[in-house]
Each structure stands twice: as C-alpha cells, then as structure tokens.
mmCIF file of C-alpha atoms in Angstrom:
data_model
loop_
_atom_site.group_PDB
_atom_site.id
_atom_site.type_symbol
_atom_site.label_atom_id
_atom_site.label_comp_id
_atom_site.label_asym_id
_atom_site.label_seq_id
_atom_site.Cartn_x
_atom_site.Cartn_y
_atom_site.Cartn_z
ATOM 1 C CA MET A 72 0.000 0.000 0.000
ATOM 2 C CA GLU A 73 2.797 2.401 0.887
ATOM 3 C CA LYS A 74 4.479 1.711 -2.458
ATOM 4 C CA ASN A 75 1.263 2.596 -4.269
ATOM 5 C CA VAL A 76 1.259 5.958 -2.497
ATOM 6 C CA TRP A 77 4.790 6.604 -3.719
ATOM 7 C CA PHE A 78 3.790 5.457 -7.200
ATOM 8 C CA PHE A 79 0.981 8.023 -7.126
ATOM 9 C CA PHE A 80 3.397 10.719 -5.924
ATOM 10 C CA SER A 81 5.816 9.785 -8.716
ATOM 11 C CA PHE A 82 3.185 10.146 -11.436
ATOM 12 C CA LEU A 83 1.902 13.364 -9.888
ATOM 13 C CA MET A 84 5.395 14.874 -10.134
ATOM 14 C CA GLU A 85 5.763 13.671 -13.727
ATOM 15 C CA ALA A 86 2.392 15.186 -14.656
ATOM 16 C CA ILE A 87 3.330 18.550 -13.128
ATOM 17 C CA ILE A 88 6.688 18.515 -14.917
ATOM 18 C CA LEU A 89 5.004 17.670 -18.244
ATOM 19 C CA LEU A 90 2.452 20.467 -17.828
ATOM 20 C CA GLN A 91 5.188 22.988 -17.036
ATOM 21 C CA TYR A 92 7.359 21.681 -19.875
ATOM 22 C CA ALA A 93 4.583 21.988 -22.466
ATOM 23 C CA SER A 94 3.135 25.294 -21.231
ATOM 24 C CA ILE A 95 6.473 27.089 -21.594
ATOM 25 C CA LEU A 96 7.503 25.585 -24.930
ATOM 26 C CA PHE A 97 4.239 25.552 -26.883
ATOM 27 C CA THR A 98 1.080 27.563 -27.556
ATOM 28 C CA ALA A 99 -2.038 25.976 -26.086
ATOM 29 C CA LYS A 100 -4.964 25.131 -28.378
ATOM 30 C CA CYS A 101 -7.495 24.655 -25.545
ATOM 31 C CA THR A 102 -8.207 26.046 -22.089
ATOM 32 C CA ALA A 103 -6.026 25.259 -19.081
ATOM 33 C CA LYS A 104 -8.953 23.458 -17.412
ATOM 34 C CA ARG A 105 -9.395 21.115 -20.357
ATOM 35 C CA ARG A 106 -5.655 20.401 -20.551
ATOM 36 C CA ILE A 107 -5.540 19.555 -16.848
ATOM 37 C CA ILE A 108 -8.539 17.228 -17.221
ATOM 38 C CA ILE A 109 -6.884 15.439 -20.153
ATOM 39 C CA LEU A 110 -3.598 15.175 -18.250
ATOM 40 C CA CYS A 111 -5.266 13.823 -15.094
ATOM 41 C CA GLY A 112 -7.206 11.246 -17.099
ATOM 42 C CA LEU A 113 -4.120 10.014 -18.944
ATOM 43 C CA TYR A 114 -1.947 9.821 -15.840
ATOM 44 C CA PHE A 115 -4.665 8.080 -13.834
ATOM 45 C CA ILE A 116 -4.651 5.342 -16.476
ATOM 46 C CA LEU A 117 -0.846 5.339 -16.304
ATOM 47 C CA PHE A 118 -0.985 4.957 -12.514
ATOM 48 C CA ALA A 119 -3.441 2.058 -12.827
ATOM 49 C CA ALA A 120 -1.205 0.367 -15.428
ATOM 50 C CA SER A 121 1.820 0.742 -13.125
ATOM 51 C CA LEU A 122 0.185 -1.659 -10.678
ATOM 52 C CA LEU A 123 0.987 -4.403 -13.197
ATOM 53 C CA HIS A 124 4.686 -3.781 -12.365
ATOM 54 C CA SER A 125 5.801 -4.051 -15.999
ATOM 55 C CA LYS A 126 8.619 -1.651 -16.858
ATOM 56 C CA ILE A 127 8.097 -1.954 -20.612
ATOM 57 C CA ILE A 128 4.360 -1.247 -20.369
ATOM 58 C CA ASN A 129 4.994 1.740 -18.093
ATOM 59 C CA VAL A 130 7.557 3.262 -20.448
ATOM 60 C CA ALA A 131 5.431 2.641 -23.548
ATOM 61 C CA LEU A 132 2.316 4.178 -21.963
ATOM 62 C CA TYR A 133 4.315 7.121 -20.617
ATOM 63 C CA PHE A 134 5.525 7.927 -24.126
ATOM 64 C CA VAL A 135 2.097 7.380 -25.735
ATOM 65 C CA PHE A 136 0.224 9.479 -23.168
ATOM 66 C CA ASN A 137 2.748 12.309 -23.438
ATOM 67 C CA PHE A 138 2.300 12.137 -27.216
ATOM 68 C CA ILE A 139 -1.495 12.319 -26.867
ATOM 69 C CA PHE A 140 -1.362 15.183 -24.363
ATOM 70 C CA LEU A 141 0.973 17.327 -26.490
ATOM 71 C CA SER A 142 -0.994 16.584 -29.678
ATOM 72 C CA THR A 143 -4.395 17.440 -28.218
ATOM 73 C CA GLY A 144 -3.413 20.368 -26.018
ATOM 74 C CA TYR A 145 -0.904 22.355 -28.068
ATOM 75 C CA TYR A 146 -0.187 23.607 -31.570
ATOM 76 C CA ILE A 147 2.666 21.355 -32.669
ATOM 77 C CA ASN A 148 3.186 19.069 -35.669
ATOM 78 C CA VAL A 149 3.358 15.299 -35.363
ATOM 79 C CA TYR A 150 7.110 15.024 -35.990
ATOM 80 C CA SER A 151 7.906 17.531 -33.258
ATOM 81 C CA VAL A 152 5.468 15.814 -30.875
ATOM 82 C CA PHE A 153 7.321 12.550 -31.425
ATOM 83 C CA PHE A 154 10.673 14.246 -30.799
ATOM 84 C CA TYR A 155 9.659 16.121 -27.633
ATOM 85 C CA SER A 156 7.849 13.077 -26.213
ATOM 86 C CA SER A 157 10.917 10.916 -26.882
ATOM 87 C CA ILE A 158 13.249 13.410 -25.209
ATOM 88 C CA LEU A 159 10.992 13.706 -22.176
ATOM 89 C CA THR A 160 10.679 9.929 -21.858
ATOM 90 C CA SER A 161 14.406 9.293 -22.297
ATOM 91 C CA VAL A 162 15.401 11.941 -19.729
ATOM 92 C CA MET A 163 12.909 10.532 -17.231
ATOM 93 C CA ILE A 164 14.117 6.938 -17.747
ATOM 94 C CA LEU A 165 17.787 7.896 -17.614
ATOM 95 C CA CYS A 166 17.302 9.860 -14.388
ATOM 96 C CA GLU A 167 15.579 6.873 -12.803
ATOM 97 C CA VAL A 168 18.283 4.472 -14.006
ATOM 98 C CA MET A 169 21.059 6.680 -12.615
ATOM 99 C CA VAL A 170 19.430 6.801 -9.189
ATOM 100 C CA TYR A 171 18.655 3.074 -9.423
ATOM 101 C CA TYR A 172 22.306 2.114 -9.912
ATOM 102 C CA ILE A 173 23.610 4.612 -7.371
ATOM 103 C CA ILE A 174 21.277 3.280 -4.660
ATOM 104 C CA GLN A 175 21.979 -0.301 -5.717
ATOM 105 C CA TYR A 176 25.710 0.310 -5.286
ATOM 106 C CA PHE A 177 25.224 1.238 -1.637
ATOM 107 C CA SER A 178 22.437 -1.298 -1.097
ATOM 108 C CA PRO A 179 22.655 -4.423 -3.301
ATOM 109 C CA ASN A 180 19.293 -5.591 -1.953
ATOM 110 C CA PHE A 181 17.599 -2.559 -3.483
ATOM 111 C CA LYS A 182 16.092 -4.879 -6.105
ATOM 112 C CA ASP A 183 13.766 -6.129 -3.354
ATOM 113 C CA MET A 184 12.216 -2.639 -3.435
ATOM 114 C CA THR A 185 11.513 -2.079 0.238
ATOM 115 C CA SER A 186 9.294 0.921 0.941
ATOM 116 C CA ARG A 187 12.153 2.952 2.416
ATOM 117 C CA PHE A 188 14.432 2.520 -0.594
ATOM 118 C CA PHE A 189 11.564 2.937 -3.034
ATOM 119 C CA ALA A 190 10.642 6.263 -1.435
ATOM 120 C CA LEU A 191 14.294 7.329 -1.678
ATOM 121 C CA PHE A 192 14.367 6.246 -5.310
ATOM 122 C CA VAL A 193 11.202 8.183 -6.207
ATOM 123 C CA ILE A 194 12.217 11.396 -4.454
ATOM 124 C CA PHE A 195 15.758 11.578 -5.841
ATOM 125 C CA SER A 196 14.878 10.448 -9.375
ATOM 126 C CA LYS A 197 12.054 12.993 -9.699
ATOM 127 C CA LEU A 198 14.177 15.771 -8.247
ATOM 128 C CA ILE A 199 16.919 15.045 -10.799
ATOM 129 C CA PHE A 200 14.297 14.774 -13.550
ATOM 130 C CA PHE A 201 12.799 18.129 -12.561
ATOM 131 C CA THR A 202 16.287 19.687 -12.421
ATOM 132 C CA PHE A 203 17.220 18.622 -15.949
ATOM 133 C CA ILE A 204 13.855 19.717 -17.367
ATOM 134 C CA PHE A 205 14.182 23.052 -15.563
ATOM 135 C CA ILE A 206 17.645 23.530 -17.115
ATOM 136 C CA LEU A 207 16.243 22.781 -20.579
ATOM 137 C CA LEU A 208 13.375 25.204 -20.081
ATOM 138 C CA HIS A 209 15.790 27.871 -18.832
ATOM 139 C CA PHE A 210 17.823 27.703 -22.043
ATOM 140 C CA LEU A 211 14.720 27.488 -24.251
ATOM 141 C CA LYS A 212 12.776 30.271 -22.562
ATOM 142 C CA GLY A 213 11.914 32.983 -25.066
ATOM 143 C CA GLN A 214 12.645 30.844 -28.103
ATOM 144 C CA GLU A 215 9.917 30.177 -30.621
ATOM 145 C CA THR A 216 9.192 26.464 -30.848
ATOM 146 C CA ASN A 217 5.737 26.586 -32.416
ATOM 147 C CA ASP A 218 6.941 25.821 -35.911
ATOM 148 C CA GLU A 219 3.997 24.298 -37.772
ATOM 149 C CA ARG A 220 6.036 23.082 -40.709
ATOM 150 C CA LEU A 221 6.442 19.330 -40.985
ATOM 151 C CA ASP A 222 9.984 18.746 -39.856
ATOM 152 C CA LYS A 223 11.056 15.162 -40.606
ATOM 153 C CA SER A 224 14.515 15.814 -39.165
ATOM 154 C CA ALA A 225 12.906 16.017 -35.703
ATOM 155 C CA PHE A 226 11.487 12.531 -36.256
ATOM 156 C CA LEU A 227 14.920 11.181 -37.211
ATOM 157 C CA LEU A 228 16.550 12.825 -34.185
ATOM 158 C CA ALA A 229 13.907 11.211 -31.967
ATOM 159 C CA LEU A 230 15.364 7.804 -32.842
ATOM 160 C CA ILE A 231 18.332 8.599 -30.575
ATOM 161 C CA PRO A 232 16.307 9.005 -27.329
ATOM 162 C CA VAL A 233 14.166 6.013 -28.323
ATOM 163 C CA THR A 234 17.338 3.946 -28.703
ATOM 164 C CA SER A 235 18.586 5.234 -25.344
ATOM 165 C CA ILE A 236 15.350 4.115 -23.701
ATOM 166 C CA PHE A 237 15.750 0.622 -25.163
ATOM 167 C CA VAL A 238 19.372 0.414 -23.975
ATOM 168 C CA MET A 239 18.464 1.517 -20.440
ATOM 169 C CA ILE A 240 15.593 -0.960 -20.197
ATOM 170 C CA THR A 241 18.020 -3.663 -21.315
ATOM 171 C CA PHE A 242 20.486 -2.632 -18.589
ATOM 172 C CA VAL A 243 17.771 -2.756 -15.938
ATOM 173 C CA LYS A 244 16.608 -6.193 -17.107
ATOM 174 C CA ILE A 245 20.193 -7.458 -16.863
ATOM 175 C CA SER A 246 20.508 -6.000 -13.370
ATOM 176 C CA ASP A 247 17.280 -7.656 -12.278
ATOM 177 C CA SER A 248 18.387 -11.065 -13.533
ATOM 178 C CA CYS A 249 21.848 -11.177 -11.974
ATOM 179 C CA VAL A 250 24.002 -9.671 -9.241
ATOM 180 C CA LEU A 251 26.314 -6.909 -10.500
ATOM 181 C CA SER A 252 29.779 -6.265 -9.172
ATOM 182 C CA PRO A 253 30.445 -2.752 -7.781
ATOM 183 C CA SER A 254 32.681 -1.860 -10.734
ATOM 184 C CA LEU A 255 30.080 -2.998 -13.271
ATOM 185 C CA ASN A 256 27.422 -1.136 -11.331
ATOM 186 C CA TRP A 257 29.405 2.113 -11.632
ATOM 187 C CA MET A 258 30.012 1.452 -15.322
ATOM 188 C CA LEU A 259 26.269 1.161 -15.894
ATOM 189 C CA THR A 260 25.718 4.326 -13.883
ATOM 190 C CA LEU A 261 28.240 6.198 -16.034
ATOM 191 C CA SER A 262 26.581 4.749 -19.142
ATOM 192 C CA ALA A 263 23.286 6.226 -17.991
ATOM 193 C CA VAL A 264 24.990 9.588 -17.387
ATOM 194 C CA PHE A 265 26.600 9.533 -20.840
ATOM 195 C CA LEU A 266 23.329 8.600 -22.527
ATOM 196 C CA LEU A 267 21.556 11.382 -20.648
ATOM 197 C CA THR A 268 24.231 13.853 -21.770
ATOM 198 C CA ILE A 269 23.865 12.696 -25.371
ATOM 199 C CA ASN A 270 20.103 13.160 -25.239
ATOM 200 C CA LEU A 271 20.446 16.644 -23.791
ATOM 201 C CA LEU A 272 22.981 17.520 -26.498
ATOM 202 C CA ILE A 273 20.630 16.209 -29.178
ATOM 203 C CA PHE A 274 17.863 18.336 -27.714
ATOM 204 C CA GLY A 275 20.142 21.388 -27.701
ATOM 205 C CA ILE A 276 21.335 20.755 -31.271
ATOM 206 C CA GLU A 277 17.756 20.405 -32.498
ATOM 207 C CA GLN A 278 16.797 23.703 -30.873
ATOM 208 C CA TYR A 279 19.936 25.395 -32.231
ATOM 209 C CA ASN A 280 19.169 24.200 -35.771
ATOM 210 C CA ARG A 281 15.567 25.327 -35.431
ATOM 211 C CA LYS A 282 16.713 28.763 -34.307
ATOM 212 C CA LYS A 283 19.225 29.043 -37.166
ATOM 213 C CA ASN A 284 16.602 27.958 -39.708
ATOM 214 C CA LEU A 285 14.256 30.605 -38.373
ATOM 215 C CA GLU A 286 16.964 33.260 -38.597
ATOM 216 C CA PHE A 287 17.801 32.146 -42.156
ATOM 217 C CA THR A 288 14.133 32.376 -43.159
ATOM 218 C CA GLU A 289 13.862 35.843 -41.646
ATOM 219 C CA MET A 290 17.023 36.908 -43.492
ATOM 220 C CA GLN A 291 15.616 35.590 -46.779
ATOM 221 C CA LEU A 292 12.394 37.520 -46.213
ATOM 222 C CA LEU A 293 14.375 40.667 -45.409
ATOM 223 C CA LEU A 294 16.460 40.311 -48.576
ATOM 224 C CA GLN A 295 13.306 39.754 -50.639
ATOM 225 C CA LYS A 296 11.742 42.843 -49.088
ATOM 226 C CA GLU A 297 14.825 44.929 -49.878
ATOM 227 C CA SER A 298 14.853 43.599 -53.457
ATOM 228 C CA ASP A 299 11.185 44.509 -53.883
ATOM 229 C CA SER A 300 11.864 47.974 -52.455
ATOM 230 C CA ALA A 301 14.766 48.504 -54.881
ATOM 231 C CA GLN A 302 12.585 47.472 -57.842
ATOM 232 C CA TYR A 303 9.832 49.799 -56.651
ATOM 233 C CA TYR A 304 12.196 52.791 -56.414
ATOM 234 C CA GLU A 305 13.635 51.973 -59.852
ATOM 235 C CA MET A 306 10.099 51.959 -61.229
ATOM 236 C CA LEU A 307 9.387 55.320 -59.570
ATOM 237 C CA LEU A 308 12.614 56.774 -61.010
ATOM 238 C CA SER A 309 11.753 55.506 -64.497
ATOM 239 C CA GLN A 310 8.242 56.930 -64.187
ATOM 240 C CA HIS A 311 9.617 60.280 -63.082
ATOM 241 C CA GLU A 312 11.986 60.386 -66.067
ATOM 242 C CA ASN A 313 9.149 59.515 -68.463
ATOM 243 C CA GLN A 314 6.988 62.225 -66.930
ATOM 244 C CA SER A 315 9.803 64.745 -67.330
ATOM 245 C CA ILE A 316 10.193 63.795 -71.008
ATOM 246 C CA LEU A 317 6.428 64.024 -71.512
ATOM 247 C CA VAL A 318 6.232 67.459 -69.886
ATOM 248 C CA HIS A 319 9.176 68.651 -71.980
ATOM 249 C CA ASP A 320 7.565 67.388 -75.223
ATOM 250 C CA ILE A 321 4.211 68.951 -74.349
ATOM 251 C CA LYS A 322 5.887 72.294 -73.748
ATOM 252 C CA LYS A 323 7.612 72.100 -77.153
ATOM 253 C CA HIS A 324 4.344 71.282 -78.921
ATOM 254 C CA LEU A 325 2.516 74.071 -77.140
ATOM 255 C CA GLN A 326 5.261 76.517 -78.122
ATOM 256 C CA SER A 327 4.965 75.410 -81.752
ATOM 257 C CA ILE A 328 1.197 75.792 -81.677
ATOM 258 C CA ASP A 329 1.582 79.221 -80.040
ATOM 259 C CA MET A 330 3.985 80.358 -82.813
ATOM 260 C CA LEU A 331 1.541 79.196 -85.511
ATOM 261 C CA ASN A 332 -1.280 80.920 -83.692
ATOM 262 C CA ASP A 333 0.669 84.192 -83.692
ATOM 263 C CA LYS A 334 0.960 83.883 -87.468
ATOM 264 C CA LYS A 335 -2.790 83.203 -87.730
ATOM 265 C CA ASP A 336 -1.995 80.008 -89.643
ATOM 266 C CA HIS A 337 -5.039 78.018 -88.539
ATOM 267 C CA ASP A 338 -4.710 75.352 -91.210
ATOM 268 C CA LYS A 339 -1.224 74.421 -90.070
ATOM 269 C CA ILE A 340 -2.405 74.423 -86.452
ATOM 270 C CA HIS A 341 -5.214 72.047 -87.352
ATOM 271 C CA LEU A 342 -2.818 69.778 -89.296
ATOM 272 C CA TYR A 343 -0.252 69.851 -86.493
ATOM 273 C CA ILE A 344 -2.819 68.870 -83.882
ATOM 274 C CA ARG A 345 -4.069 66.006 -86.048
ATOM 275 C CA GLU A 346 -0.501 64.732 -86.489
ATOM 276 C CA LEU A 347 -0.039 64.813 -82.718
ATOM 277 C CA MET A 348 -3.276 62.898 -82.135
ATOM 278 C CA GLN A 349 -2.322 60.223 -84.679
ATOM 279 C CA SER A 350 1.250 59.867 -83.364
ATOM 280 C CA SER A 351 1.944 56.637 -81.449
ATOM 281 C CA ASP A 352 4.468 58.458 -79.232
#
C-alpha cells in the first residue's frame, strides 16, 4: 500500500513537470482546465497500469500518453510531438536508471524494493528529472518552438532518445536477472549519465538548428523585401523620367502651336494637332 502511495506521488510529479514543460515551450490550443482534465485522465490510467509492475508497459504508456497530451493540447506538428515526447521519456528513464544504480551500489538488496528505498528512489529520481527539465526550459525560454512546418529531421533525431530508452531498459533487465559487481554497477551508472548527456545535447542541437533555420528564413524575407523595395524605387525613377520627357515634349508642342497661332496660320495648327493625335508616341 505504501508503495502505491509513492507510485501516485511519482506520477503526480511527472504530470506537473510535463504540464510545465509543455506550457512554456508551446502555444495551447485549448483552455487550461481542459488540458488539466486530459492530463489527469491520462496519468490516472498510467498509474493504474503501473500496478501491473511491468517496466516496458509503463515506459510505452508514458511515451504514448505524453504524445497524446501534447498533440491534443498544443499547436505542434506530429514530428515535433514525437521528438519532444521521446526526449521527455528518455530523460525521465535515464534519471531513474542513474538513481537506481547509485542506490543499488550502496544497497545491493535494493532490487527487493523495500518501501524505504523505493521512497528514496522516487524522491531523488524525480528531483533530478525536474532539475534537468528546468535547465532545458531555462535555455529554451523565449525561443519560438511553435513551428507548424512538418519537420522530418525532428522525427529522425527522436530515434536517438528512443534507442537510449531501449538500452536503459536492457540494462535494468540485466541487473534484475543477476548480481552486479560494484565496478560494473558504476560502469552502468556512467553509461546512464553519458546517454543522458547525449540526449540533452541532441535536444540542444535540435533547438539550435531550429533557431538558425528561423533566422535564415527571416534573413531571406528581409532580402526579398529589400529587393522589392529597390525594384519599386527603380520603377518610380523611371516613371519620373518619363513624366519629365512628356512634360518637356508637351511644352515644345505648345510653343509650336503658339507660334503658328501668332501667325494666324489656322490650317497648319489644325494639321499639327491632327498629327499629334495620330502619333503613337
């Protein structure tokens, strides 16, 4: 019973972290009340599924429910949803695995999951998880991540955290099936740290590329605007020159007509005007 309470606390922390993570990064497409209802419903199902004590089912449902929550609650394309859900899942798993191996090093019987050690595991793993997510949000704060274009590169990058999740689950399965030596335990802990670092770097690289692509697009639009402005001013200059020529020609014709009028040569005036009217110029 006490473990179930800590399970509930664990999922509550993960739900709060997800809500904070999504609210800062993305633009909501529904009210906060509706998003909270959707989140509570999904994580209640996740909590119920955790009672089956299947690590693979828990991880799969965690990823799927994060995917559903981001897709239904925020303006974000499917490739980006897959990427951000994968990153969130991999960071969560890697934080838990790190704490798992650290506690197991000091207490080899941790695999028995006594309530005291399980509480310690939940508290430390969620604190580390929150810390890493907070660091990510700190660096991403103020950046525009609501790109609605279909970005297949985000889907390809998501394969890295997905692979990391598979590797970590494999490590945990190996640890559950045999007793690890202290040196091997530390090696697995360092592996989890390295995989976590790689995932954070991938996340940072993806955001850096997104920012650079946005800057490049803005630069292209600025250059196009300047080119259009230059063409517009060239057109105005050409129009001004044509108007000057037209005014000059009109003055010459009026002077000619005035000279003929002084001579009272009405026939020539009439002929001159007709030639002007029939002239293509």
